[in-house]
Amino acid sequence: MIQFLSIAFRNMKTVGTICPSSPMLSRELAESAITATSPKRVLEVGPGTGPVTKEILKSLRDGDVLDIVELSTEFCTDLEAKVIGPWKAKGRPGQVTLHNAAIQDVPLEAGSYDCVVCGLPFNNFEHELVETIMLRLLDLLRPGGELSYFCYLGAKAMKSTVLDGPGRDNLRAIARLEDELHLAHSGTRRVVLANFPPAEVRRLRKP
Ligand SMILES: C[S@@+](CC[C@H](N)C(=O)[O-])C[C@H]1O[C@@H](n2cnc3c(N)ncnc32)[C@H](O)[C@@H]1O
């Protein structure tokens, strides 16, 4: 927790929160990865200290693949030392690879993942970057695969009160993009109150 806070305060724009996701939010985000039939290919983006990663790891079986992409070198070092390293040392099944990179830059195979689980703080980004990343994540899914991501309840409304005109326009553009993707990808939304702050998990299915 102290580690998370320390990295979060120095990287507020890319981390976007001061608390890791609660076990309830983590399980909800990871649900499609947990319930997918093996052999499965899962991509997690923005694991931070790994609360969602731990849920996905528990579901891995022989032949499964988990790719993890994290921008922060500090979070990668922590995740390798405390979550992935110990997990591999116990000889657990599945092939797990951690990429220290931005999801928009890392080479991954298009159309190959059954599930993409994304923890990025989209409301902190420019809407052009959100569009680039969202389209990339959908492109990485196989047809019928599912993308899950989250946002904090009321975050856009609260942020709007402290932003200037261009900042508010940016949030509106992100909301429009999310609505369009929701309609085009049989979107669903589920509220998770047991998190600080309460959050909503959004799911998109690739046609
Ligand atoms: C809100 S934190 C989520 C942490 C964790 N998933 C959780 O639920 O507690 C966002 C994470 O995304 C990472 N991140 C931000 N931009 C990224 C990018 N373009 N590519 C990959 N990771 C990114 C941050 O470094 C941070 O670890």
JSON list of C-alpha atoms and ligand atoms in Angstrom, two decimals:
[
{"chain": "A", "resi": 1, "resn": "MET", "atom": "CA", "xyz": [0.00, 0.00, 0.00]},
{"chain": "A", "resi": 2, "resn": "ILE", "atom": "CA", "xyz": [2.83, 2.43, 0.96]},
{"chain": "A", "resi": 3, "resn": "GLN", "atom": "CA", "xyz": [4.65, 1.39, -2.23]},
{"chain": "A", "resi": 4, "resn": "PHE", "atom": "CA", "xyz": [1.51, 2.02, -4.30]},
{"chain": "A", "resi": 5, "resn": "LEU", "atom": "CA", "xyz": [0.95, 5.45, -2.68]},
{"chain": "A", "resi": 6, "resn": "SER", "atom": "CA", "xyz": [4.53, 6.50, -3.22]},
{"chain": "A", "resi": 7, "resn": "ILE", "atom": "CA", "xyz": [4.51, 5.59, -6.94]},
{"chain": "A", "resi": 8, "resn": "ALA", "atom": "CA", "xyz": [0.98, 6.99, -7.40]},
{"chain": "A", "resi": 9, "resn": "PHE", "atom": "CA", "xyz": [1.86, 10.43, -6.00]},
{"chain": "A", "resi": 10, "resn": "ARG", "atom": "CA", "xyz": [4.84, 10.74, -8.33]},
{"chain": "A", "resi": 11, "resn": "ASN", "atom": "CA", "xyz": [2.86, 9.54, -11.39]},
{"chain": "A", "resi": 12, "resn": "MET", "atom": "CA", "xyz": [-0.70, 10.79, -10.77]},
{"chain": "A", "resi": 13, "resn": "LYS", "atom": "CA", "xyz": [-1.55, 11.17, -14.46]},
{"chain": "A", "resi": 14, "resn": "THR", "atom": "CA", "xyz": [-0.70, 7.58, -15.43]},
{"chain": "A", "resi": 15, "resn": "VAL", "atom": "CA", "xyz": [-1.68, 5.85, -12.15]},
{"chain": "A", "resi": 16, "resn": "GLY", "atom": "CA", "xyz": [-4.84, 7.89, -11.57]},
{"chain": "A", "resi": 17, "resn": "THR", "atom": "CA", "xyz": [-5.72, 6.68, -8.04]},
{"chain": "A", "resi": 18, "resn": "ILE", "atom": "CA", "xyz": [-4.26, 6.44, -4.54]},
{"chain": "A", "resi": 19, "resn": "CYS", "atom": "CA", "xyz": [-5.60, 2.95, -3.75]},
{"chain": "A", "resi": 20, "resn": "PRO", "atom": "CA", "xyz": [-5.15, -0.41, -5.46]},
{"chain": "A", "resi": 21, "resn": "SER", "atom": "CA", "xyz": [-8.42, -2.08, -6.50]},
{"chain": "A", "resi": 22, "resn": "SER", "atom": "CA", "xyz": [-10.30, -3.93, -3.75]},
{"chain": "A", "resi": 23, "resn": "PRO", "atom": "CA", "xyz": [-10.66, -7.75, -3.93]},
{"chain": "A", "resi": 24, "resn": "MET", "atom": "CA", "xyz": [-14.28, -7.29, -5.12]},
{"chain": "A", "resi": 25, "resn": "LEU", "atom": "CA", "xyz": [-13.34, -4.90, -7.93]},
{"chain": "A", "resi": 26, "resn": "SER", "atom": "CA", "xyz": [-10.34, -7.06, -8.85]},
{"chain": "A", "resi": 27, "resn": "ARG", "atom": "CA", "xyz": [-12.49, -10.20, -9.16]},
{"chain": "A", "resi": 28, "resn": "GLU", "atom": "CA", "xyz": [-15.15, -8.37, -11.16]},
{"chain": "A", "resi": 29, "resn": "LEU", "atom": "CA", "xyz": [-12.53, -7.00, -13.56]},
{"chain": "A", "resi": 30, "resn": "ALA", "atom": "CA", "xyz": [-10.89, -10.41, -13.94]},
{"chain": "A", "resi": 31, "resn": "GLU", "atom": "CA", "xyz": [-14.17, -12.32, -14.28]},
{"chain": "A", "resi": 32, "resn": "SER", "atom": "CA", "xyz": [-13.98, -13.04, -18.01]},
{"chain": "A", "resi": 33, "resn": "ALA", "atom": "CA", "xyz": [-10.38, -14.23, -17.62]},
{"chain": "A", "resi": 34, "resn": "ILE", "atom": "CA", "xyz": [-11.33, -16.40, -14.61]},
{"chain": "A", "resi": 35, "resn": "THR", "atom": "CA", "xyz": [-14.29, -18.05, -16.36]},
{"chain": "A", "resi": 36, "resn": "ALA", "atom": "CA", "xyz": [-12.73, -18.45, -19.84]},
{"chain": "A", "resi": 37, "resn": "THR", "atom": "CA", "xyz": [-12.14, -22.06, -20.87]},
{"chain": "A", "resi": 38, "resn": "SER", "atom": "CA", "xyz": [-8.54, -23.29, -21.00]},
{"chain": "A", "resi": 39, "resn": "PRO", "atom": "CA", "xyz": [-6.40, -23.15, -23.03]},
{"chain": "A", "resi": 40, "resn": "LYS", "atom": "CA", "xyz": [-6.89, -19.37, -22.92]},
{"chain": "A", "resi": 41, "resn": "ARG", "atom": "CA", "xyz": [-4.85, -16.29, -23.77]},
{"chain": "A", "resi": 42, "resn": "VAL", "atom": "CA", "xyz": [-5.28, -13.34, -21.41]},
{"chain": "A", "resi": 43, "resn": "LEU", "atom": "CA", "xyz": [-3.82, -9.84, -21.58]},
{"chain": "A", "resi": 44, "resn": "GLU", "atom": "CA", "xyz": [-3.72, -7.59, -18.50]},
{"chain": "A", "resi": 45, "resn": "VAL", "atom": "CA", "xyz": [-2.89, -3.91, -18.99]},
{"chain": "A", "resi": 46, "resn": "GLY", "atom": "CA", "xyz": [-1.85, -1.63, -16.11]},
{"chain": "A", "resi": 47, "resn": "PRO", "atom": "CA", "xyz": [-1.54, -4.13, -13.22]},
{"chain": "A", "resi": 48, "resn": "GLY", "atom": "CA", "xyz": [0.05, -1.71, -10.74]},
{"chain": "A", "resi": 49, "resn": "THR", "atom": "CA", "xyz": [0.89, -3.74, -7.62]},
{"chain": "A", "resi": 50, "resn": "GLY", "atom": "CA", "xyz": [-1.13, -6.68, -8.96]},
{"chain": "A", "resi": 51, "resn": "PRO", "atom": "CA", "xyz": [-4.51, -7.13, -7.20]},
{"chain": "A", "resi": 52, "resn": "VAL", "atom": "CA", "xyz": [-6.17, -8.11, -10.50]},
{"chain": "A", "resi": 53, "resn": "THR", "atom": "CA", "xyz": [-3.11, -10.11, -11.61]},
{"chain": "A", "resi": 54, "resn": "LYS", "atom": "CA", "xyz": [-3.41, -12.31, -8.50]},
{"chain": "A", "resi": 55, "resn": "GLU", "atom": "CA", "xyz": [-7.02, -13.17, -9.40]},
{"chain": "A", "resi": 56, "resn": "ILE", "atom": "CA", "xyz": [-6.07, -14.05, -12.98]},
{"chain": "A", "resi": 57, "resn": "LEU", "atom": "CA", "xyz": [-3.05, -16.12, -11.90]},
{"chain": "A", "resi": 58, "resn": "LYS", "atom": "CA", "xyz": [-5.25, -18.30, -9.66]},
{"chain": "A", "resi": 59, "resn": "SER", "atom": "CA", "xyz": [-7.32, -19.27, -12.73]},
{"chain": "A", "resi": 60, "resn": "LEU", "atom": "CA", "xyz": [-4.42, -20.35, -14.97]},
{"chain": "A", "resi": 61, "resn": "ARG", "atom": "CA", "xyz": [-4.10, -23.97, -16.11]},
{"chain": "A", "resi": 62, "resn": "ASP", "atom": "CA", "xyz": [-1.54, -25.83, -18.28]},
{"chain": "A", "resi": 63, "resn": "GLY", "atom": "CA", "xyz": [-1.43, -24.31, -21.76]},
{"chain": "A", "resi": 64, "resn": "ASP", "atom": "CA", "xyz": [-2.78, -20.91, -20.69]},
{"chain": "A", "resi": 65, "resn": "VAL", "atom": "CA", "xyz": [-0.94, -17.69, -21.55]},
{"chain": "A", "resi": 66, "resn": "LEU", "atom": "CA", "xyz": [-0.98, -14.44, -19.56]},
{"chain": "A", "resi": 67, "resn": "ASP", "atom": "CA", "xyz": [0.73, -11.35, -20.99]},
{"chain": "A", "resi": 68, "resn": "ILE", "atom": "CA", "xyz": [0.98, -8.35, -18.66]},
{"chain": "A", "resi": 69, "resn": "VAL", "atom": "CA", "xyz": [1.82, -4.84, -19.86]},
{"chain": "A", "resi": 70, "resn": "GLU", "atom": "CA", "xyz": [2.84, -2.18, -17.31]},
{"chain": "A", "resi": 71, "resn": "LEU", "atom": "CA", "xyz": [4.31, 1.24, -18.10]},
{"chain": "A", "resi": 72, "resn": "SER", "atom": "CA", "xyz": [6.01, 1.88, -14.74]},
{"chain": "A", "resi": 73, "resn": "THR", "atom": "CA", "xyz": [9.38, 0.21, -14.19]},
{"chain": "A", "resi": 74, "resn": "GLU", "atom": "CA", "xyz": [8.89, 0.53, -10.42]},
{"chain": "A", "resi": 75, "resn": "PHE", "atom": "CA", "xyz": [5.57, -1.33, -10.52]},
{"chain": "A", "resi": 76, "resn": "CYS", "atom": "CA", "xyz": [7.15, -3.99, -12.79]},
{"chain": "A", "resi": 77, "resn": "THR", "atom": "CA", "xyz": [10.02, -4.55, -10.34]},
{"chain": "A", "resi": 78, "resn": "ASP", "atom": "CA", "xyz": [7.56, -4.82, -7.44]},
{"chain": "A", "resi": 79, "resn": "LEU", "atom": "CA", "xyz": [5.20, -7.13, -9.34]},
{"chain": "A", "resi": 80, "resn": "GLU", "atom": "CA", "xyz": [8.02, -9.43, -10.44]},
{"chain": "A", "resi": 81, "resn": "ALA", "atom": "CA", "xyz": [9.42, -9.62, -6.89]},
{"chain": "A", "resi": 82, "resn": "LYS", "atom": "CA", "xyz": [6.16, -10.02, -4.96]},
{"chain": "A", "resi": 83, "resn": "VAL", "atom": "CA", "xyz": [3.67, -11.67, -7.33]},
{"chain": "A", "resi": 84, "resn": "ILE", "atom": "CA", "xyz": [5.05, -13.21, -10.53]},
{"chain": "A", "resi": 85, "resn": "GLY", "atom": "CA", "xyz": [8.42, -14.44, -9.19]},
{"chain": "A", "resi": 86, "resn": "PRO", "atom": "CA", "xyz": [6.94, -16.29, -6.18]},
{"chain": "A", "resi": 87, "resn": "TRP", "atom": "CA", "xyz": [4.16, -17.68, -8.37]},
{"chain": "A", "resi": 88, "resn": "LYS", "atom": "CA", "xyz": [6.66, -19.06, -10.90]},
{"chain": "A", "resi": 89, "resn": "ALA", "atom": "CA", "xyz": [8.89, -20.38, -8.10]},
{"chain": "A", "resi": 90, "resn": "LYS", "atom": "CA", "xyz": [6.01, -22.57, -6.92]},
{"chain": "A", "resi": 91, "resn": "GLY", "atom": "CA", "xyz": [5.86, -24.14, -10.41]},
{"chain": "A", "resi": 92, "resn": "ARG", "atom": "CA", "xyz": [2.32, -22.97, -11.11]},
{"chain": "A", "resi": 93, "resn": "PRO", "atom": "CA", "xyz": [0.80, -23.69, -14.56]},
{"chain": "A", "resi": 94, "resn": "GLY", "atom": "CA", "xyz": [0.57, -21.25, -17.47]},
{"chain": "A", "resi": 95, "resn": "GLN", "atom": "CA", "xyz": [3.07, -19.05, -19.27]},
{"chain": "A", "resi": 96, "resn": "VAL", "atom": "CA", "xyz": [3.31, -15.56, -17.77]},
{"chain": "A", "resi": 97, "resn": "THR", "atom": "CA", "xyz": [5.23, -12.69, -19.41]},
{"chain": "A", "resi": 98, "resn": "LEU", "atom": "CA", "xyz": [5.59, -9.17, -18.01]},
{"chain": "A", "resi": 99, "resn": "HIS", "atom": "CA", "xyz": [6.27, -6.40, -20.54]},
{"chain": "A", "resi": 100, "resn": "ASN", "atom": "CA", "xyz": [7.60, -3.10, -19.12]},
{"chain": "A", "resi": 101, "resn": "ALA", "atom": "CA", "xyz": [6.12, -0.88, -21.85]},
{"chain": "A", "resi": 102, "resn": "ALA", "atom": "CA", "xyz": [3.18, 1.28, -22.89]},
{"chain": "A", "resi": 103, "resn": "ILE", "atom": "CA", "xyz": [0.33, -0.77, -24.34]},
{"chain": "A", "resi": 104, "resn": "GLN", "atom": "CA", "xyz": [0.22, 1.49, -27.40]},
{"chain": "A", "resi": 105, "resn": "ASP", "atom": "CA", "xyz": [3.86, 0.55, -28.22]},
{"chain": "A", "resi": 106, "resn": "VAL", "atom": "CA", "xyz": [4.36, -3.09, -27.26]},
{"chain": "A", "resi": 107, "resn": "PRO", "atom": "CA", "xyz": [4.30, -5.66, -30.12]},
{"chain": "A", "resi": 108, "resn": "LEU", "atom": "CA", "xyz": [1.55, -8.25, -29.44]},
{"chain": "A", "resi": 109, "resn": "GLU", "atom": "CA", "xyz": [-0.35, -10.55, -31.79]},
{"chain": "A", "resi": 110, "resn": "ALA", "atom": "CA", "xyz": [-3.59, -9.03, -33.11]},
{"chain": "A", "resi": 111, "resn": "GLY", "atom": "CA", "xyz": [-6.77, -11.12, -32.80]},
{"chain": "A", "resi": 112, "resn": "SER", "atom": "CA", "xyz": [-5.16, -13.59, -30.40]},
{"chain": "A", "resi": 113, "resn": "TYR", "atom": "CA", "xyz": [-6.55, -12.90, -26.89]},
{"chain": "A", "resi": 114, "resn": "ASP", "atom": "CA", "xyz": [-9.69, -14.40, -25.34]},
{"chain": "A", "resi": 115, "resn": "CYS", "atom": "CA", "xyz": [-9.82, -11.63, -22.72]},
{"chain": "A", "resi": 116, "resn": "VAL", "atom": "CA", "xyz": [-8.22, -8.25, -22.16]},
{"chain": "A", "resi": 117, "resn": "VAL", "atom": "CA", "xyz": [-8.40, -6.85, -18.62]},
{"chain": "A", "resi": 118, "resn": "CYS", "atom": "CA", "xyz": [-7.52, -3.17, -18.49]},
{"chain": "A", "resi": 119, "resn": "GLY", "atom": "CA", "xyz": [-6.78, -1.07, -15.38]},
{"chain": "A", "resi": 120, "resn": "LEU", "atom": "CA", "xyz": [-5.84, 2.18, -17.11]},
{"chain": "A", "resi": 121, "resn": "PRO", "atom": "CA", "xyz": [-7.14, 5.54, -15.75]},
{"chain": "A", "resi": 122, "resn": "PHE", "atom": "CA", "xyz": [-8.69, 6.65, -19.05]},
{"chain": "A", "resi": 123, "resn": "ASN", "atom": "CA", "xyz": [-10.23, 9.84, -17.59]},
{"chain": "A", "resi": 124, "resn": "ASN", "atom": "CA", "xyz": [-6.68, 11.15, -17.00]},
{"chain": "A", "resi": 125, "resn": "PHE", "atom": "CA", "xyz": [-5.65, 10.75, -20.65]},
{"chain": "A", "resi": 126, "resn": "GLU", "atom": "CA", "xyz": [-6.16, 12.86, -23.78]},
{"chain": "A", "resi": 127, "resn": "HIS", "atom": "CA", "xyz": [-9.16, 11.49, -25.69]},
{"chain": "A", "resi": 128, "resn": "GLU", "atom": "CA", "xyz": [-6.97, 10.74, -28.76]},
{"chain": "A", "resi": 129, "resn": "LEU", "atom": "CA", "xyz": [-4.82, 8.45, -26.60]},
{"chain": "A", "resi": 130, "resn": "VAL", "atom": "CA", "xyz": [-7.90, 6.77, -25.10]},
{"chain": "A", "resi": 131, "resn": "GLU", "atom": "CA", "xyz": [-9.17, 6.08, -28.63]},
{"chain": "A", "resi": 132, "resn": "THR", "atom": "CA", "xyz": [-5.77, 4.72, -29.77]},
{"chain": "A", "resi": 133, "resn": "ILE", "atom": "CA", "xyz": [-5.57, 2.40, -26.74]},
{"chain": "A", "resi": 134, "resn": "MET", "atom": "CA", "xyz": [-9.22, 1.24, -26.82]},
{"chain": "A", "resi": 135, "resn": "LEU", "atom": "CA", "xyz": [-9.01, 0.38, -30.54]},
{"chain": "A", "resi": 136, "resn": "ARG", "atom": "CA", "xyz": [-5.69, -1.41, -29.95]},
{"chain": "A", "resi": 137, "resn": "LEU", "atom": "CA", "xyz": [-7.19, -3.49, -27.12]},
{"chain": "A", "resi": 138, "resn": "LEU", "atom": "CA", "xyz": [-10.19, -4.46, -29.26]},
{"chain": "A", "resi": 139, "resn": "ASP", "atom": "CA", "xyz": [-7.86, -5.29, -32.16]},
{"chain": "A", "resi": 140, "resn": "LEU", "atom": "CA", "xyz": [-5.88, -7.66, -29.91]},
{"chain": "A", "resi": 141, "resn": "LEU", "atom": "CA", "xyz": [-9.04, -9.65, -29.01]},
{"chain": "A", "resi": 142, "resn": "ARG", "atom": "CA", "xyz": [-10.14, -12.65, -31.04]},
{"chain": "A", "resi": 143, "resn": "PRO", "atom": "CA", "xyz": [-13.72, -12.42, -32.42]},
{"chain": "A", "resi": 144, "resn": "GLY", "atom": "CA", "xyz": [-16.07, -13.06, -29.47]},
{"chain": "A", "resi": 145, "resn": "GLY", "atom": "CA", "xyz": [-13.39, -12.08, -26.94]},
{"chain": "A", "resi": 146, "resn": "GLU", "atom": "CA", "xyz": [-14.09, -9.65, -24.09]},
{"chain": "A", "resi": 147, "resn": "LEU", "atom": "CA", "xyz": [-12.46, -6.42, -22.95]},
{"chain": "A", "resi": 148, "resn": "SER", "atom": "CA", "xyz": [-13.12, -5.31, -19.37]},
{"chain": "A", "resi": 149, "resn": "TYR", "atom": "CA", "xyz": [-12.07, -1.96, -17.91]},
{"chain": "A", "resi": 150, "resn": "PHE", "atom": "CA", "xyz": [-13.27, 0.27, -15.10]},
{"chain": "A", "resi": 151, "resn": "CYS", "atom": "CA", "xyz": [-13.94, 3.83, -14.11]},
{"chain": "A", "resi": 152, "resn": "TYR", "atom": "CA", "xyz": [-14.78, 5.42, -10.77]},
{"chain": "A", "resi": 153, "resn": "LEU", "atom": "CA", "xyz": [-18.45, 6.29, -10.27]},
{"chain": "A", "resi": 154, "resn": "GLY", "atom": "CA", "xyz": [-19.10, 9.99, -10.86]},
{"chain": "A", "resi": 155, "resn": "ALA", "atom": "CA", "xyz": [-15.46, 10.61, -11.74]},
{"chain": "A", "resi": 156, "resn": "LYS", "atom": "CA", "xyz": [-16.22, 12.61, -14.88]},
{"chain": "A", "resi": 157, "resn": "ALA", "atom": "CA", "xyz": [-18.76, 14.84, -13.10]},
{"chain": "A", "resi": 158, "resn": "MET", "atom": "CA", "xyz": [-16.40, 15.50, -10.20]},
{"chain": "A", "resi": 159, "resn": "LYS", "atom": "CA", "xyz": [-13.38, 16.16, -12.41]},
{"chain": "A", "resi": 160, "resn": "SER", "atom": "CA", "xyz": [-15.43, 18.53, -14.59]},
{"chain": "A", "resi": 161, "resn": "THR", "atom": "CA", "xyz": [-15.92, 20.87, -11.62]},
{"chain": "A", "resi": 162, "resn": "VAL", "atom": "CA", "xyz": [-12.17, 21.54, -11.36]},
{"chain": "A", "resi": 163, "resn": "LEU", "atom": "CA", "xyz": [-11.21, 21.46, -15.06]},
{"chain": "A", "resi": 164, "resn": "ASP", "atom": "CA", "xyz": [-11.03, 24.33, -17.56]},
{"chain": "A", "resi": 165, "resn": "GLY", "atom": "CA", "xyz": [-13.00, 24.36, -20.86]},
{"chain": "A", "resi": 166, "resn": "PRO", "atom": "CA", "xyz": [-10.58, 22.17, -22.89]},
{"chain": "A", "resi": 167, "resn": "GLY", "atom": "CA", "xyz": [-10.32, 19.72, -19.97]},
{"chain": "A", "resi": 168, "resn": "ARG", "atom": "CA", "xyz": [-14.12, 19.39, -19.85]},
{"chain": "A", "resi": 169, "resn": "ASP", "atom": "CA", "xyz": [-14.25, 18.99, -23.67]},
{"chain": "A", "resi": 170, "resn": "ASN", "atom": "CA", "xyz": [-11.69, 16.19, -23.36]},
{"chain": "A", "resi": 171, "resn": "LEU", "atom": "CA", "xyz": [-13.81, 14.34, -20.79]},
{"chain": "A", "resi": 172, "resn": "ARG", "atom": "CA", "xyz": [-16.91, 14.75, -22.98]},
{"chain": "A", "resi": 173, "resn": "ALA", "atom": "CA", "xyz": [-15.01, 13.32, -25.96]},
{"chain": "A", "resi": 174, "resn": "ILE", "atom": "CA", "xyz": [-13.94, 10.31, -23.86]},
{"chain": "A", "resi": 175, "resn": "ALA", "atom": "CA", "xyz": [-17.55, 9.77, -22.73]},
{"chain": "A", "resi": 176, "resn": "ARG", "atom": "CA", "xyz": [-18.77, 9.93, -26.37]},
{"chain": "A", "resi": 177, "resn": "LEU", "atom": "CA", "xyz": [-16.15, 7.37, -27.43]},
{"chain": "A", "resi": 178, "resn": "GLU", "atom": "CA", "xyz": [-17.10, 5.05, -24.55]},
{"chain": "A", "resi": 179, "resn": "ASP", "atom": "CA", "xyz": [-20.80, 5.31, -25.47]},
{"chain": "A", "resi": 180, "resn": "GLU", "atom": "CA", "xyz": [-20.08, 4.54, -29.15]},
{"chain": "A", "resi": 181, "resn": "LEU", "atom": "CA", "xyz": [-17.95, 1.51, -28.25]},
{"chain": "A", "resi": 182, "resn": "HIS", "atom": "CA", "xyz": [-20.58, 0.35, -25.74]},
{"chain": "A", "resi": 183, "resn": "LEU", "atom": "CA", "xyz": [-23.26, 0.37, -28.47]},
{"chain": "A", "resi": 184, "resn": "ALA", "atom": "CA", "xyz": [-21.06, -1.29, -31.10]},
{"chain": "A", "resi": 185, "resn": "HIS", "atom": "CA", "xyz": [-19.75, -4.05, -28.79]},
{"chain": "A", "resi": 186, "resn": "SER", "atom": "CA", "xyz": [-22.83, -5.22, -26.80]},
{"chain": "A", "resi": 187, "resn": "GLY", "atom": "CA", "xyz": [-21.50, -3.31, -23.79]},
{"chain": "A", "resi": 188, "resn": "THR", "atom": "CA", "xyz": [-22.49, -4.09, -20.20]},
{"chain": "A", "resi": 189, "resn": "ARG", "atom": "CA", "xyz": [-21.81, -2.18, -16.97]},
{"chain": "A", "resi": 190, "resn": "ARG", "atom": "CA", "xyz": [-21.72, -3.40, -13.37]},
{"chain": "A", "resi": 191, "resn": "VAL", "atom": "CA", "xyz": [-21.35, -1.22, -10.27]},
{"chain": "A", "resi": 192, "resn": "VAL", "atom": "CA", "xyz": [-18.92, -2.30, -7.54]},
{"chain": "A", "resi": 193, "resn": "LEU", "atom": "CA", "xyz": [-19.63, -0.35, -4.34]},
{"chain": "A", "resi": 194, "resn": "ALA", "atom": "CA", "xyz": [-17.03, -2.24, -2.29]},
{"chain": "A", "resi": 195, "resn": "ASN", "atom": "CA", "xyz": [-14.08, -0.23, -3.51]},
{"chain": "A", "resi": 196, "resn": "PHE", "atom": "CA", "xyz": [-12.57, 3.13, -2.65]},
{"chain": "A", "resi": 197, "resn": "PRO", "atom": "CA", "xyz": [-13.86, 5.00, -4.56]},
{"chain": "A", "resi": 198, "resn": "PRO", "atom": "CA", "xyz": [-16.86, 2.94, -5.78]},
{"chain": "A", "resi": 199, "resn": "ALA", "atom": "CA", "xyz": [-16.38, 1.90, -9.38]},
{"chain": "A", "resi": 200, "resn": "GLU", "atom": "CA", "xyz": [-18.10, 0.58, -12.47]},
{"chain": "A", "resi": 201, "resn": "VAL", "atom": "CA", "xyz": [-16.75, -2.33, -14.50]},
{"chain": "A", "resi": 202, "resn": "ARG", "atom": "CA", "xyz": [-17.46, -2.03, -18.21]},
{"chain": "A", "resi": 203, "resn": "ARG", "atom": "CA", "xyz": [-17.33, -4.94, -20.65]},
{"chain": "A", "resi": 204, "resn": "LEU", "atom": "CA", "xyz": [-17.14, -4.86, -24.43]},
{"chain": "A", "resi": 205, "resn": "ARG", "atom": "CA", "xyz": [-17.47, -7.95, -26.61]},
{"chain": "A", "resi": 206, "resn": "LYS", "atom": "CA", "xyz": [-15.72, -8.06, -29.99]},
{"chain": "A", "resi": 207, "resn": "PRO", "atom": "CA", "xyz": [-18.22, -9.01, -32.69]},
{"chain": "B", "resi": 1, "resn": "LIG", "atom": "C1", "xyz": [-5.29, 2.83, -11.84]},
{"chain": "B", "resi": 1, "resn": "LIG", "atom": "S1", "xyz": [-3.68, 2.03, -11.82]},
{"chain": "B", "resi": 1, "resn": "LIG", "atom": "C2", "xyz": [-4.38, 0.40, -11.75]},
{"chain": "B", "resi": 1, "resn": "LIG", "atom": "C3", "xyz": [-3.63, -0.53, -10.89]},
{"chain": "B", "resi": 1, "resn": "LIG", "atom": "C4", "xyz": [-4.25, -1.92, -10.68]},
{"chain": "B", "resi": 1, "resn": "LIG", "atom": "N1", "xyz": [-4.75, -2.52, -11.91]},
{"chain": "B", "resi": 1, "resn": "LIG", "atom": "C5", "xyz": [-5.34, -1.89, -9.66]},
{"chain": "B", "resi": 1, "resn": "LIG", "atom": "O1", "xyz": [-6.49, -2.19, -10.04]},
{"chain": "B", "resi": 1, "resn": "LIG", "atom": "O2", "xyz": [-5.10, -1.59, -8.50]},
{"chain": "B", "resi": 1, "resn": "LIG", "atom": "C6", "xyz": [-3.20, 2.22, -13.52]},
{"chain": "B", "resi": 1, "resn": "LIG", "atom": "C7", "xyz": [-1.93, 1.45, -13.94]},
{"chain": "B", "resi": 1, "resn": "LIG", "atom": "O3", "xyz": [-1.76, 1.60, -15.35]},
{"chain": "B", "resi": 1, "resn": "LIG", "atom": "C8", "xyz": [-0.39, 1.83, -15.66]},
{"chain": "B", "resi": 1, "resn": "LIG", "atom": "N2", "xyz": [-0.36, 2.51, -16.97]},
{"chain": "B", "resi": 1, "resn": "LIG", "atom": "C9", "xyz": [-0.70, 3.81, -17.24]},
{"chain": "B", "resi": 1, "resn": "LIG", "atom": "N3", "xyz": [-0.60, 4.06, -18.56]},
{"chain": "B", "resi": 1, "resn": "LIG", "atom": "C10", "xyz": [-0.20, 2.89, -19.15]},
{"chain": "B", "resi": 1, "resn": "LIG", "atom": "C11", "xyz": [0.05, 2.51, -20.50]},
{"chain": "B", "resi": 1, "resn": "LIG", "atom": "N4", "xyz": [-0.09, 3.38, -21.52]},
{"chain": "B", "resi": 1, "resn": "LIG", "atom": "N5", "xyz": [0.43, 1.23, -20.76]},
{"chain": "B", "resi": 1, "resn": "LIG", "atom": "C12", "xyz": [0.56, 0.32, -19.73]},
{"chain": "B", "resi": 1, "resn": "LIG", "atom": "N6", "xyz": [0.34, 0.64, -18.43]},
{"chain": "B", "resi": 1, "resn": "LIG", "atom": "C13", "xyz": [-0.04, 1.90, -18.14]},
{"chain": "B", "resi": 1, "resn": "LIG", "atom": "C14", "xyz": [0.08, 2.67, -14.48]},
{"chain": "B", "resi": 1, "resn": "LIG", "atom": "O4", "xyz": [1.49, 2.68, -14.36]},
{"chain": "B", "resi": 1, "resn": "LIG", "atom": "C15", "xyz": [-0.65, 1.98, -13.31]},
{"chain": "B", "resi": 1, "resn": "LIG", "atom": "O5", "xyz": [0.09, 0.88, -12.84]}
]
